[in-house]
Short mmCIF file of C-alpha atoms in Angstrom, two decimals:
data_model
loop_
_atom_site.label_atom_id
_atom_site.label_comp_id
_atom_site.label_asym_id
_atom_site.label_seq_id
_atom_site.Cartn_x
_atom_site.Cartn_y
_atom_site.Cartn_z
CA MET A 1 -26.31 9.90 5.30
CA ASN A 2 -23.75 10.72 8.11
CA LYS A 3 -20.59 10.83 5.92
CA SER A 4 -18.58 10.97 9.11
CA ASN A 5 -19.21 7.23 9.31
CA PHE A 6 -15.96 5.61 9.22
CA LEU A 7 -17.29 2.61 7.01
CA TYR A 8 -18.66 5.33 4.47
CA GLY A 9 -15.33 6.76 4.24
CA ALA A 10 -13.37 3.35 4.07
CA PHE A 11 -16.03 2.63 1.11
CA VAL A 12 -15.37 5.78 -0.75
CA LEU A 13 -11.58 5.39 -0.39
CA ALA A 14 -11.53 2.16 -1.59
CA ILE A 15 -13.00 2.74 -4.58
CA VAL A 16 -10.63 5.61 -4.99
CA ASN A 17 -7.82 3.13 -4.41
CA PHE A 18 -9.23 0.91 -6.78
CA ILE A 19 -9.23 3.27 -9.48
CA VAL A 20 -5.76 4.35 -8.75
CA ARG A 21 -4.43 0.76 -8.64
CA PHE A 22 -6.20 -0.06 -11.41
CA ILE A 23 -4.59 2.81 -13.32
CA GLY A 24 -1.28 2.03 -11.95
CA PHE A 25 -1.60 -1.51 -12.65
CA GLY A 26 -2.56 -1.06 -16.25
CA TYR A 27 0.59 1.47 -16.25
CA LYS A 28 3.10 -0.92 -14.93
CA ILE A 29 1.97 -3.68 -17.54
CA MET A 30 2.48 -1.06 -20.35
CA LEU A 31 5.73 0.34 -18.82
CA SER A 32 7.11 -3.47 -18.67
CA LYS A 33 6.62 -3.71 -22.19
CA LEU A 34 7.93 -0.21 -23.26
CA ILE A 35 11.29 -0.56 -21.14
CA GLY A 36 11.51 -4.42 -20.81
CA PRO A 37 12.27 -6.40 -17.54
CA GLU A 38 15.84 -5.06 -17.69
CA GLY A 39 14.38 -1.32 -17.31
CA ILE A 40 11.46 -2.41 -14.79
CA GLY A 41 14.56 -4.04 -12.66
CA LEU A 42 16.53 -0.71 -12.82
CA PHE A 43 13.49 1.27 -11.92
CA GLN A 44 12.75 -0.95 -9.05
CA MET A 45 16.32 -0.81 -7.97
CA ALA A 46 16.30 3.22 -7.64
CA SER A 47 12.65 3.27 -6.10
CA PRO A 48 13.96 1.91 -2.61
CA ILE A 49 15.84 5.11 -2.20
CA LEU A 50 12.88 7.50 -2.68
CA MET A 51 10.84 4.99 -0.62
CA PHE A 52 13.69 5.16 2.29
CA PHE A 53 13.63 8.86 2.42
CA ILE A 54 10.09 9.76 2.24
CA THR A 55 9.40 7.34 4.90
CA PHE A 56 10.59 9.85 7.37
CA THR A 57 7.93 11.96 6.19
CA THR A 58 5.05 9.77 4.89
CA ALA A 59 5.04 7.02 7.22
CA GLY A 60 4.06 8.47 10.97
CA VAL A 61 3.47 12.09 10.05
CA PRO A 62 0.44 11.92 7.96
CA ILE A 63 -1.19 9.18 10.77
CA ALA A 64 -0.35 11.63 13.36
CA VAL A 65 -1.59 14.38 11.72
CA SER A 66 -4.92 12.50 11.24
CA LYS A 67 -5.27 11.71 14.86
CA LEU A 68 -4.49 15.08 16.08
CA VAL A 69 -6.65 16.91 13.88
CA ALA A 70 -9.37 14.33 14.30
CA SER A 71 -8.81 15.15 18.19
CA GLN A 72 -8.78 18.89 17.67
CA LYS A 73 -11.87 18.54 15.73
CA ALA A 74 -13.98 16.63 18.26
CA SER A 75 -12.94 19.35 21.06
CA GLY A 76 -14.34 22.06 18.40
CA ASN A 77 -11.04 23.71 18.02
CA ASN A 78 -10.63 24.41 14.11
CA GLN A 79 -7.46 27.03 14.42
CA GLY A 80 -6.11 23.86 16.29
CA CYS A 81 -6.36 21.65 13.36
CA LYS A 82 -4.63 24.35 11.39
CA LYS A 83 -1.66 24.28 13.60
CA VAL A 84 -1.33 20.80 13.30
CA LEU A 85 -1.14 20.97 9.61
CA LYS A 86 1.42 23.88 9.62
CA THR A 87 3.40 22.26 12.02
CA ALA A 88 3.81 19.21 9.87
CA LEU A 89 4.37 20.92 6.99
CA LEU A 90 7.17 22.78 8.44
CA LEU A 91 8.34 19.50 9.73
CA ALA A 92 8.16 17.72 6.15
CA PHE A 93 9.87 20.75 4.33
CA SER A 94 12.94 20.68 6.79
CA MET A 95 13.26 16.94 6.76
CA SER A 96 12.83 16.50 3.00
CA SER A 97 15.41 19.76 2.41
CA ILE A 98 18.08 17.39 4.45
CA PHE A 99 17.35 14.14 2.61
CA ILE A 100 17.75 16.01 -0.72
CA ALA A 101 21.13 17.32 0.46
CA ILE A 102 22.25 13.89 1.42
CA ILE A 103 21.13 12.76 -1.73
CA VAL A 104 23.26 15.14 -3.84
CA LEU A 105 26.29 14.98 -1.90
CA PHE A 106 26.21 11.18 -1.10
CA GLY A 107 24.57 9.87 -4.38
CA GLN A 108 27.55 8.41 -6.07
CA PHE A 109 28.77 6.42 -3.06
CA ILE A 110 24.98 5.12 -2.47
CA CYS A 111 25.40 3.49 -5.87
CA SER A 112 28.76 2.16 -6.08
CA ARG A 113 29.03 0.90 -2.57
CA ILE A 114 25.25 0.20 -1.33
CA LEU A 115 23.36 -0.32 -4.21
CA LYS A 116 26.58 -1.86 -6.47
CA ASN A 117 25.22 -0.17 -9.80
CA ASP A 118 26.77 2.91 -11.27
CA ASP A 119 24.01 2.96 -13.85
CA LEU A 120 21.66 4.16 -11.10
CA TYR A 121 23.41 7.49 -10.12
CA TYR A 122 21.52 9.86 -12.38
CA LEU A 123 18.11 8.25 -11.65
CA ILE A 124 18.27 8.66 -7.81
CA ILE A 125 19.16 12.09 -8.42
CA MET A 126 16.05 12.70 -10.69
CA LEU A 127 14.19 11.40 -7.59
CA THR A 128 14.89 14.22 -5.26
CA PRO A 129 12.23 16.62 -6.58
CA ALA A 130 9.61 13.79 -5.50
CA ILE A 131 10.82 13.76 -2.16
CA MET A 132 9.65 17.37 -1.15
CA ILE A 133 6.51 17.06 -3.06
CA ILE A 134 5.47 13.79 -1.64
CA SER A 135 6.30 14.77 1.91
CA ILE A 136 4.15 17.84 1.61
CA SER A 137 1.46 16.17 0.01
CA ALA A 138 1.35 13.48 2.56
CA ALA A 139 1.14 16.14 5.44
CA ILE A 140 -1.80 17.52 3.31
CA ARG A 141 -3.62 14.31 3.00
CA GLY A 142 -3.57 13.51 6.68
CA TYR A 143 -5.40 16.64 7.49
CA PHE A 144 -8.28 15.73 5.15
CA TYR A 145 -8.41 12.50 6.69
CA GLY A 146 -8.59 13.81 10.37
CA LEU A 147 -11.29 15.65 9.14
CA LYS A 148 -12.91 12.63 7.34
CA LYS A 149 -12.85 14.09 4.51
CA VAL A 150 -11.64 11.59 2.00
CA SER A 151 -12.81 13.27 -1.55
CA PRO A 152 -10.05 15.69 -2.05
CA ALA A 153 -7.14 13.59 -0.77
CA GLY A 154 -8.39 10.61 -3.13
CA ILE A 155 -9.12 12.77 -6.13
CA SER A 156 -5.74 14.14 -5.82
CA GLN A 157 -4.23 10.36 -6.12
CA ILE A 158 -6.25 9.79 -9.16
CA ILE A 159 -5.03 13.03 -10.66
CA GLU A 160 -1.26 11.95 -10.14
CA GLN A 161 -2.00 8.85 -11.90
CA LEU A 162 -3.57 10.33 -14.91
CA SER A 163 -1.11 13.09 -15.23
CA ARG A 164 1.74 10.85 -14.94
CA ILE A 165 0.93 8.27 -17.34
CA PRO A 166 0.48 9.88 -20.46
CA PHE A 167 3.58 12.24 -19.54
CA VAL A 168 5.64 8.91 -19.17
CA ILE A 169 3.92 6.81 -22.20
CA VAL A 170 4.06 9.77 -24.85
CA THR A 171 7.78 10.78 -23.85
CA ILE A 172 9.06 6.81 -24.36
CA HIS A 173 7.20 6.78 -27.53
CA PHE A 174 8.94 10.02 -28.67
CA PHE A 175 12.25 8.72 -27.95
CA GLN A 176 11.84 5.15 -29.38
CA PRO A 177 14.04 2.72 -29.33
CA ILE A 178 15.11 3.42 -26.09
CA SER A 179 17.36 1.69 -23.88
CA PRO A 180 16.00 0.65 -20.44
CA LYS A 181 18.30 2.77 -18.45
CA TYR A 182 16.73 5.98 -20.31
CA GLY A 183 13.12 4.45 -20.03
CA ALA A 184 13.42 3.85 -16.19
CA ALA A 185 14.76 7.68 -16.24
CA ILE A 186 11.81 8.75 -17.87
CA ALA A 187 9.54 6.51 -15.52
CA ILE A 188 11.53 8.66 -12.52
CA ILE A 189 10.47 11.72 -13.72
CA GLY A 190 7.00 11.26 -14.31
CA ILE A 191 6.74 10.39 -10.52
CA SER A 192 7.24 14.24 -9.79
CA VAL A 193 5.04 15.29 -12.64
CA GLY A 194 2.39 13.58 -11.35
CA GLU A 195 2.96 14.48 -7.83
CA ILE A 196 3.01 18.04 -8.63
CA LEU A 197 -0.47 18.19 -10.12
CA GLY A 198 -1.54 15.74 -7.23
CA LEU A 199 -0.50 18.33 -4.88
CA LEU A 200 -1.79 21.60 -6.58
CA TRP A 201 -5.59 19.99 -6.05
CA LEU A 202 -4.69 19.49 -2.39
CA VAL A 203 -4.11 23.10 -1.89
CA LEU A 204 -6.74 24.23 -3.67
CA HIS A 205 -9.02 22.15 -1.66
CA TYR A 206 -7.33 23.44 1.34
CA LYS A 207 -7.53 27.00 0.75
CA LEU A 208 -11.40 26.59 -0.16
CA TYR A 209 -12.22 24.74 3.17
CA SER A 210 -9.88 27.01 5.30
CA SER A 211 -11.82 30.16 4.07
CA SER A 212 -15.31 28.60 4.41
CA GLN A 213 -14.28 27.64 8.28
CA ALA A 214 -14.90 29.94 11.51
CA ARG A 215 -11.98 30.83 13.34
CA LEU A 216 -13.11 28.94 16.34
CA SER A 217 -10.37 28.24 18.83
CA LEU A 218 -10.70 26.78 22.41
CA LYS A 219 -7.44 26.38 23.28
CA ARG A 220 -4.30 28.57 22.74
CA GLU A 221 -1.47 26.02 21.89
CA VAL A 222 1.96 26.74 20.15
CA HIS A 223 3.66 24.75 17.12
CA ALA A 224 6.30 23.32 19.47
CA THR A 225 3.28 21.46 21.31
CA PHE A 226 1.83 20.11 18.53
CA LEU A 227 5.45 19.18 17.00
CA SER A 228 6.11 17.22 20.08
CA ARG A 229 2.72 15.31 19.70
CA ILE A 230 3.48 14.28 16.25
CA LEU A 231 6.67 13.12 16.73
CA PHE A 232 5.69 10.98 19.80
CA ILE A 233 3.04 9.59 17.55
CA ALA A 234 5.02 9.21 14.34
CA ALA A 235 8.25 8.12 15.59
CA PRO A 236 7.47 4.33 16.08
CA ILE A 237 5.33 4.24 13.25
CA THR A 238 8.04 5.57 10.78
CA PHE A 239 10.77 3.54 12.42
CA SER A 240 8.38 0.50 11.44
CA ARG A 241 7.95 1.89 8.10
CA LEU A 242 11.66 2.19 7.77
CA ILE A 243 12.37 -1.17 8.65
CA GLY A 244 10.22 -2.57 5.72
CA ILE A 245 11.93 -0.25 3.66
CA ILE A 246 15.10 -1.05 4.69
CA MET A 247 14.39 -5.02 4.06
CA GLN A 248 13.06 -3.92 0.65
CA LEU A 249 16.14 -2.13 -0.18
CA ALA A 250 18.45 -5.26 1.45
CA ASN A 251 16.37 -7.46 -0.82
CA THR A 252 16.60 -5.17 -3.73
CA VAL A 253 20.81 -5.40 -3.32
CA LEU A 254 20.86 -8.98 -2.18
CA ILE A 255 18.39 -10.74 -4.60
CA PRO A 256 20.44 -9.97 -7.87
CA GLN A 257 23.88 -10.72 -5.92
CA LYS A 258 22.56 -13.86 -4.66
CA LEU A 259 20.98 -14.94 -7.92
CA VAL A 260 24.69 -14.42 -9.62
CA GLU A 261 26.03 -16.48 -6.85
CA ALA A 262 23.56 -19.17 -7.69
CA GLY A 263 24.65 -19.11 -11.17
CA TYR A 264 22.69 -16.64 -13.01
CA THR A 265 23.96 -13.85 -15.08
CA SER A 266 23.84 -10.17 -13.95
CA LYS A 267 21.40 -9.34 -16.69
CA GLU A 268 18.97 -12.48 -15.87
CA ALA A 269 19.00 -11.42 -12.32
CA VAL A 270 18.21 -7.65 -12.62
CA SER A 271 15.39 -9.02 -14.95
CA ILE A 272 14.08 -11.90 -12.05
CA LEU A 273 14.08 -8.88 -9.75
CA GLY A 274 12.07 -6.72 -12.21
CA LYS A 275 9.46 -9.65 -12.90
CA VAL A 276 9.17 -10.22 -9.04
CA MET A 277 8.99 -6.55 -7.70
CA GLY A 278 7.67 -4.94 -10.80
CA MET A 279 4.99 -7.21 -11.96
CA THR A 280 4.09 -9.83 -9.61
CA MET A 281 4.14 -7.86 -6.40
CA PRO A 282 1.56 -5.22 -7.74
CA ILE A 283 -0.76 -8.33 -8.22
CA ILE A 284 -0.39 -9.58 -4.72
CA PHE A 285 -0.52 -5.83 -3.23
CA LEU A 286 -3.87 -5.87 -4.12
CA PRO A 287 -5.82 -6.26 -1.13
CA PHE A 288 -4.38 -2.91 0.19
CA ILE A 289 -6.90 -1.48 -1.99
CA VAL A 290 -9.27 -2.13 1.04
CA THR A 291 -7.05 -2.30 3.79
CA SER A 292 -5.30 0.90 3.25
CA ALA A 293 -8.91 2.54 3.39
CA LEU A 294 -9.94 0.90 6.19
CA ILE A 295 -6.98 1.86 8.08
CA VAL A 296 -6.92 5.56 7.24
CA ASN A 297 -10.43 5.81 8.23
CA ILE A 298 -10.42 3.91 11.45
CA ILE A 299 -7.34 5.52 12.71
CA PRO A 300 -9.01 9.29 13.36
CA ASN A 301 -12.38 7.29 14.45
CA LEU A 302 -10.48 5.48 16.99
CA SER A 303 -9.09 8.55 18.06
CA GLU A 304 -12.18 10.46 18.52
CA GLY A 305 -13.77 7.31 20.31
CA PHE A 306 -11.10 7.65 22.88
CA GLU A 307 -11.76 11.08 23.18
CA ARG A 308 -15.25 10.73 23.69
CA LYS A 309 -14.83 7.44 25.76
CA SER A 310 -16.96 5.49 23.31
CA PHE A 311 -15.34 2.18 23.72
CA GLY A 312 -18.44 -0.13 22.61
CA SER A 313 -17.90 1.66 19.32
CA ILE A 314 -14.05 1.23 19.41
CA ARG A 315 -14.45 -2.39 19.79
CA ALA A 316 -17.45 -2.75 16.98
CA ASN A 317 -15.31 -0.94 14.40
CA ILE A 318 -12.13 -3.25 15.21
CA GLU A 319 -13.84 -6.54 14.58
CA LEU A 320 -15.68 -4.98 11.29
CA CYS A 321 -12.40 -4.05 9.78
CA ILE A 322 -11.13 -7.47 10.67
CA ARG A 323 -13.91 -9.30 9.37
CA LEU A 324 -14.08 -7.44 6.14
CA THR A 325 -10.22 -7.61 5.61
CA LEU A 326 -10.78 -11.82 5.97
CA LEU A 327 -13.64 -11.36 3.48
CA MET A 328 -11.41 -9.74 0.96
CA GLY A 329 -8.02 -11.56 1.64
CA ILE A 330 -9.49 -15.26 1.72
CA PRO A 331 -10.70 -15.12 -2.06
CA LEU A 332 -7.83 -13.42 -3.50
CA THR A 333 -5.46 -15.99 -1.69
CA THR A 334 -7.64 -18.30 -3.54
CA LEU A 335 -7.33 -16.86 -6.43
CA PHE A 336 -3.49 -16.23 -6.84
CA VAL A 337 -2.75 -19.83 -5.84
CA LEU A 338 -5.21 -21.76 -8.00
CA PHE A 339 -5.74 -19.25 -10.72
CA SER A 340 -2.09 -17.63 -11.47
CA LYS A 341 -1.39 -19.10 -14.61
CA PRO A 342 -4.48 -17.47 -16.80
CA ILE A 343 -3.74 -14.03 -14.86
CA ALA A 344 -0.06 -13.94 -15.78
CA LEU A 345 -0.58 -15.36 -19.38
CA THR A 346 -3.23 -12.73 -19.98
CA LEU A 347 -1.54 -9.87 -18.07
CA TYR A 348 2.46 -10.29 -19.24
CA ASN A 349 2.44 -13.59 -21.34
CA ASP A 350 4.72 -14.88 -19.17
CA LYS A 351 4.75 -18.34 -17.59
CA GLN A 352 7.35 -17.40 -14.98
CA ILE A 353 5.53 -14.83 -13.42
CA ALA A 354 2.70 -17.28 -13.15
CA SER A 355 4.71 -19.74 -10.94
CA TYR A 356 6.01 -16.44 -8.88
CA LEU A 357 1.99 -15.68 -8.37
CA SER A 358 1.17 -18.65 -7.30
CA PHE A 359 3.80 -18.96 -4.68
CA LEU A 360 3.66 -15.81 -3.53
CA GLY A 361 0.02 -15.59 -3.34
CA LEU A 362 -0.13 -18.04 -0.20
CA SER A 363 0.90 -14.83 1.79
CA THR A 364 -1.94 -12.72 0.74
CA VAL A 365 -4.53 -13.28 3.55
CA PHE A 366 -1.69 -13.02 6.34
CA MET A 367 -0.34 -9.63 4.34
CA SER A 368 -3.97 -8.02 4.47
CA LEU A 369 -4.65 -9.03 7.79
CA GLN A 370 -1.46 -7.84 9.10
CA SER A 371 -1.74 -4.60 7.43
CA THR A 372 -5.42 -3.99 8.89
CA LEU A 373 -3.95 -4.98 12.38
CA ALA A 374 -0.93 -2.80 12.53
CA GLY A 375 -3.07 0.20 11.58
CA ILE A 376 -5.45 -0.61 14.28
CA LEU A 377 -2.83 -0.98 16.82
CA ASN A 378 -1.25 2.45 15.78
CA GLY A 379 -4.99 3.86 16.33
CA ILE A 380 -5.10 2.95 19.54
CA GLY A 381 -1.56 4.12 20.79
CA LYS A 382 0.27 0.65 20.37
CA GLN A 383 2.82 1.77 17.97
CA VAL A 384 5.70 0.32 19.94
CA SER A 385 4.58 -3.05 19.57
CA ALA A 386 3.38 -2.93 16.06
CA THR A 387 7.01 -1.62 15.23
CA LEU A 388 8.34 -4.60 17.28
CA ASN A 389 6.48 -7.23 15.68
CA SER A 390 7.05 -5.85 12.27
CA PHE A 391 10.99 -5.97 13.02
CA ILE A 392 10.83 -9.84 14.40
CA GLY A 393 9.07 -10.57 11.07
CA MET A 394 11.48 -8.94 8.74
CA CYS A 395 14.46 -10.51 10.23
CA PHE A 396 13.11 -13.69 9.46
CA GLN A 397 12.56 -12.79 5.92
CA LEU A 398 16.00 -11.28 5.51
CA PHE A 399 17.39 -14.64 6.69
CA PHE A 400 16.02 -16.73 4.35
CA THR A 401 17.07 -14.13 1.50
CA TYR A 402 20.42 -14.12 2.61
CA SER A 403 20.60 -17.96 3.20
CA LEU A 404 18.64 -19.54 0.57
CA VAL A 405 18.80 -17.22 -2.62
CA SER A 406 22.20 -18.08 -3.18
CA ASN A 407 21.30 -22.03 -3.27
CA PRO A 408 21.02 -23.06 -6.95
CA SER A 409 18.05 -25.60 -5.36
CA TYR A 410 15.88 -22.74 -4.24
CA GLY A 411 17.16 -19.47 -6.12
CA ILE A 412 14.26 -16.84 -5.80
CA ASN A 413 12.02 -19.00 -4.09
CA GLY A 414 14.12 -18.71 -0.86
CA PHE A 415 13.05 -15.05 -1.04
CA PHE A 416 9.42 -16.35 -1.29
CA ILE A 417 9.56 -18.57 1.92
CA GLY A 418 11.16 -15.73 3.86
CA PHE A 419 8.17 -13.47 2.50
CA ILE A 420 5.46 -15.82 3.30
CA THR A 421 6.89 -16.91 6.88
CA SER A 422 7.33 -13.26 7.47
CA SER A 423 3.74 -11.97 6.74
CA ILE A 424 2.47 -15.13 8.86
CA ILE A 425 4.72 -14.48 11.86
CA ILE A 426 3.95 -10.34 11.72
CA CYS A 427 0.27 -11.35 11.56
CA THR A 428 0.03 -13.61 14.23
CA LEU A 429 2.22 -11.47 16.61
CA ASN A 430 -0.26 -8.28 15.67
CA PHE A 431 -3.22 -10.40 16.57
CA ILE A 432 -1.73 -11.35 20.10
CA THR A 433 -1.01 -7.94 20.86
CA LEU A 434 -4.55 -6.52 20.21
CA SER A 435 -6.05 -9.28 22.03
CA ARG A 436 -4.07 -8.47 24.92
CA VAL A 437 -5.39 -4.86 24.84
CA ILE A 438 -9.25 -5.27 23.48
CA SER A 439 -11.52 -8.86 24.27
CA LEU A 440 -12.40 -9.35 20.72
CA ASN A 441 -15.25 -11.73 19.43
CA VAL A 442 -13.94 -13.62 16.47
CA LYS A 443 -16.40 -16.10 15.39
CA ILE A 444 -14.25 -18.91 13.27
CA LEU A 445 -17.36 -20.16 11.35
CA ASP A 446 -18.38 -16.81 10.22
CA TYR A 447 -14.81 -15.10 9.60
CA ILE A 448 -13.00 -17.98 8.08
CA ILE A 449 -14.75 -21.20 7.53
CA LYS A 450 -17.65 -19.61 5.44
CA PRO A 451 -15.46 -17.36 3.34
CA VAL A 452 -12.77 -20.37 2.72
CA PHE A 453 -16.20 -22.29 1.42
CA ALA A 454 -17.54 -19.71 -0.53
CA SER A 455 -13.72 -18.96 -1.94
CA ILE A 456 -13.32 -22.55 -3.33
CA ALA A 457 -16.89 -22.44 -5.06
CA GLY A 458 -16.02 -19.46 -6.50
CA ILE A 459 -12.59 -20.06 -7.89
CA PHE A 460 -13.99 -23.51 -9.26
CA SER A 461 -16.69 -21.41 -10.94
CA THR A 462 -14.11 -19.28 -12.59
CA ILE A 463 -11.91 -21.89 -13.89
CA PHE A 464 -14.84 -23.97 -15.30
CA LEU A 465 -16.10 -20.72 -17.23
CA TYR A 466 -12.68 -19.84 -18.12
CA ASN A 467 -11.76 -23.09 -19.66
CA LEU A 468 -15.23 -23.21 -21.27
CA LEU A 469 -14.48 -19.72 -22.91
CA LEU A 470 -10.86 -20.46 -23.99
CA ASN A 471 -11.45 -21.54 -26.99
CA SER A 472 -13.89 -19.12 -28.14
CA THR A 473 -13.64 -16.13 -30.32
CA ILE A 474 -13.91 -13.83 -27.14
CA ARG A 475 -10.51 -12.05 -26.68
CA SER A 476 -8.49 -13.41 -23.54
CA PHE A 477 -8.53 -10.34 -21.65
CA ILE A 478 -12.46 -10.49 -21.83
CA THR A 479 -12.56 -14.02 -20.84
CA LEU A 480 -10.43 -13.32 -18.02
CA LEU A 481 -13.02 -10.56 -16.69
CA ILE A 482 -16.11 -12.67 -17.53
CA SER A 483 -14.56 -15.60 -15.30
CA LEU A 484 -13.74 -13.64 -12.58
CA ALA A 485 -16.93 -11.56 -12.42
CA ILE A 486 -18.78 -14.74 -12.77
CA GLY A 487 -16.51 -16.37 -9.79
CA GLY A 488 -16.73 -13.41 -7.63
CA LEU A 489 -20.58 -13.05 -7.77
CA VAL A 490 -20.80 -16.77 -6.87
CA TYR A 491 -18.63 -16.07 -3.96
CA LEU A 492 -20.99 -13.43 -2.84
CA PHE A 493 -24.24 -15.42 -3.25
CA ILE A 494 -22.64 -17.92 -1.19
CA LEU A 495 -21.58 -15.37 1.40
CA PHE A 496 -25.59 -14.20 1.66
CA PHE A 497 -26.83 -17.34 1.37
CA THR A 498 -24.78 -18.59 4.31
CA ARG A 499 -24.89 -15.27 6.25
CA ALA A 500 -21.30 -14.63 6.16
CA LEU A 501 -21.86 -11.09 5.74
CA PRO A 502 -22.10 -8.64 8.74
CA ALA A 503 -26.22 -8.28 8.79
CA SER A 504 -25.68 -4.39 9.47
CA LEU A 505 -23.08 -4.03 6.76
CA THR A 506 -25.35 -2.05 4.30
CA LYS A 507 -26.82 0.13 7.18
CA ARG A 508 -23.49 0.91 8.50
CA LEU A 509 -22.46 1.60 5.16
CA PHE A 510 -25.01 4.64 4.50
CA ASN A 511 -25.88 4.87 8.00
CA LEU A 512 -29.62 4.03 7.59
CA LYS A 513 -31.98 3.99 10.19
#
């Protein structure tokens, strides 16, 4: 079994992502019950500051490191791989130091003038250690992804979650009763605690791997050469991600303000923000368990493919990524739209979240496909086009948020309309851009129609079984899991029966001959 096979790596990383997201999702549910929607709202208002600054070091840099390490590895230049990582670490450390200084010096201004909430000052100060740790970890992960060694990076993410959650839960319980503000502060400190232990794991595995490698070097290249290459690849990707973070920050600031204009109190507006961003969005982002795994693994494979001029393999991998994304995105869209109430009531016991999930669920398939296509474009050197497409779509989202949320007839639905519209626009533009570069053979019947038919059958099976078990003595959470599992099996059975799954999927996954 050749573990360099990109589909194998994607499968392993998808499993890791599932574990991490499952743990993180359970953590979000527990946290929302411990500190309430207002505490979650404060946490969500502070988080974009962290996301904004680490975007410069975690968006494009790991992808650039992954591509360059894969290219150096394909050439047999082990020392070149190490130089790429050392250059990226130096860049991450330098930029993080600057960002920490900015937060310390201008934190009060950021809170009072931009976020419009002075209670957030100490929260964003507590974010500063995480900036440095996350930036360094991201560079090392990019190194391992470039080598197609997904396990060390994946396990580090699990360690982060497993260490952060006990720290936060135990600390909050120790200080009970606790205010939303202090609850949010403990949750933020927990980010750094988890990241430190995850980083230690990465450093240990780097040392173990580095000591086992021969000092083979075919080219003598200085760090400045690699720095220029990293910046060339990373800059447009970082700018694209930065646009998303700025839009998220803008929405975080605008939504509460516009809801107040629509007639809500400030406390109600923050609670709605917490329910949307902190409770509903984690469910909507479930497809990224698969898409992020596909992206992380296909980028170094595309880089290596271009190095070796294996264009047939490149096209086949791209088509498979798109097909797998649709096979996962279509049923989840159907699930969120038609089965939102049982999910929201079981997880949060909140009918309002059910309506949010049903509305936002319409964007799921477009978001997942948009993410995969953007990753592919980055892998084939079309970073600028992907960035432009993202910018166009985000502008539409911000326009709808600004113009509709303050209208009492729309309220938070104005944000939902903009979010869905933006996802559709970006997805469409990315697909058009990719089609102009590579001729794709997308079969509508196998890629879309069959999965839609299987999804409808699966969701109706889920609804029927859920209603059948609802009045039994089985706990609601177990009822939900059983219903989802049976619906998923029906979906997979129909896919196999209609031959909607790629015939070579199993062989490619395990690289069987």
